[in-house]
PDB file of C-alpha atoms in Angstrom:
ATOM      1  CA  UNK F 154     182.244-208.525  30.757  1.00 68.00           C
ATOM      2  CA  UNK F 155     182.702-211.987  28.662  1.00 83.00           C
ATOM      3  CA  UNK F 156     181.113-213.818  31.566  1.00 86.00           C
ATOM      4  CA  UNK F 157     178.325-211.492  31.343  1.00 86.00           C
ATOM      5  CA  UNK F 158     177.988-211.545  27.026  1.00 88.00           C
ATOM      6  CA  UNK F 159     178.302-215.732  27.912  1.00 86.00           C
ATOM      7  CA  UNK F 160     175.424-215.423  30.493  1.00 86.00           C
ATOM      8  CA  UNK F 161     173.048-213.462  28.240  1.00 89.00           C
ATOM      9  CA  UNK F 162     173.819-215.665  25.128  1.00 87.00           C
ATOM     10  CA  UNK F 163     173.077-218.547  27.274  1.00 87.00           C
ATOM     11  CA  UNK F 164     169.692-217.175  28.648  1.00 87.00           C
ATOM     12  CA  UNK F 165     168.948-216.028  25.098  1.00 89.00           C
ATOM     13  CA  UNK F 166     169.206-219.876  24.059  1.00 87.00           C
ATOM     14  CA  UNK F 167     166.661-220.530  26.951  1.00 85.00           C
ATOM     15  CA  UNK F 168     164.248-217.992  26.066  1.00 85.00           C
ATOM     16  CA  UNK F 169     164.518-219.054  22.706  1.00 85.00           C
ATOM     17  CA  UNK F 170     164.050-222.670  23.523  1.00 82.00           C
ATOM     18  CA  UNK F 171     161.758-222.253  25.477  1.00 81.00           C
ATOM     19  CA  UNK F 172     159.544-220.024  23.314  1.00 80.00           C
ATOM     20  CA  UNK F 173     159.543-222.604  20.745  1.00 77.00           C
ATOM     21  CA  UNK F 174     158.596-225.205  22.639  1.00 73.00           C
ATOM     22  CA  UNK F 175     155.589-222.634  23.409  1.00 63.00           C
ATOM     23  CA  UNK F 176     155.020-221.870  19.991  1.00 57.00           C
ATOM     24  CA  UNK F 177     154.731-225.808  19.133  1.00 52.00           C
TER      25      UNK F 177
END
C-alpha cells in the first residue's frame, strides 16, 4: 500500500510538472 501512495505521489509530481511546463 505505501509503495502504491509513493507511486501515485510520484506520478502526481509528473503530471504536475508536466502540466506546468504546458501551461508556460
Amino acid at each position: 500500500a505505501i509503495e502504491a501512495l509513493a507511486g501515485l505521489h510520484d506520478y502526481i509530481e509528473l503530471d504536475r510538472a508536466a502540466t506546468t511546463e504546458g501551461s508556460s
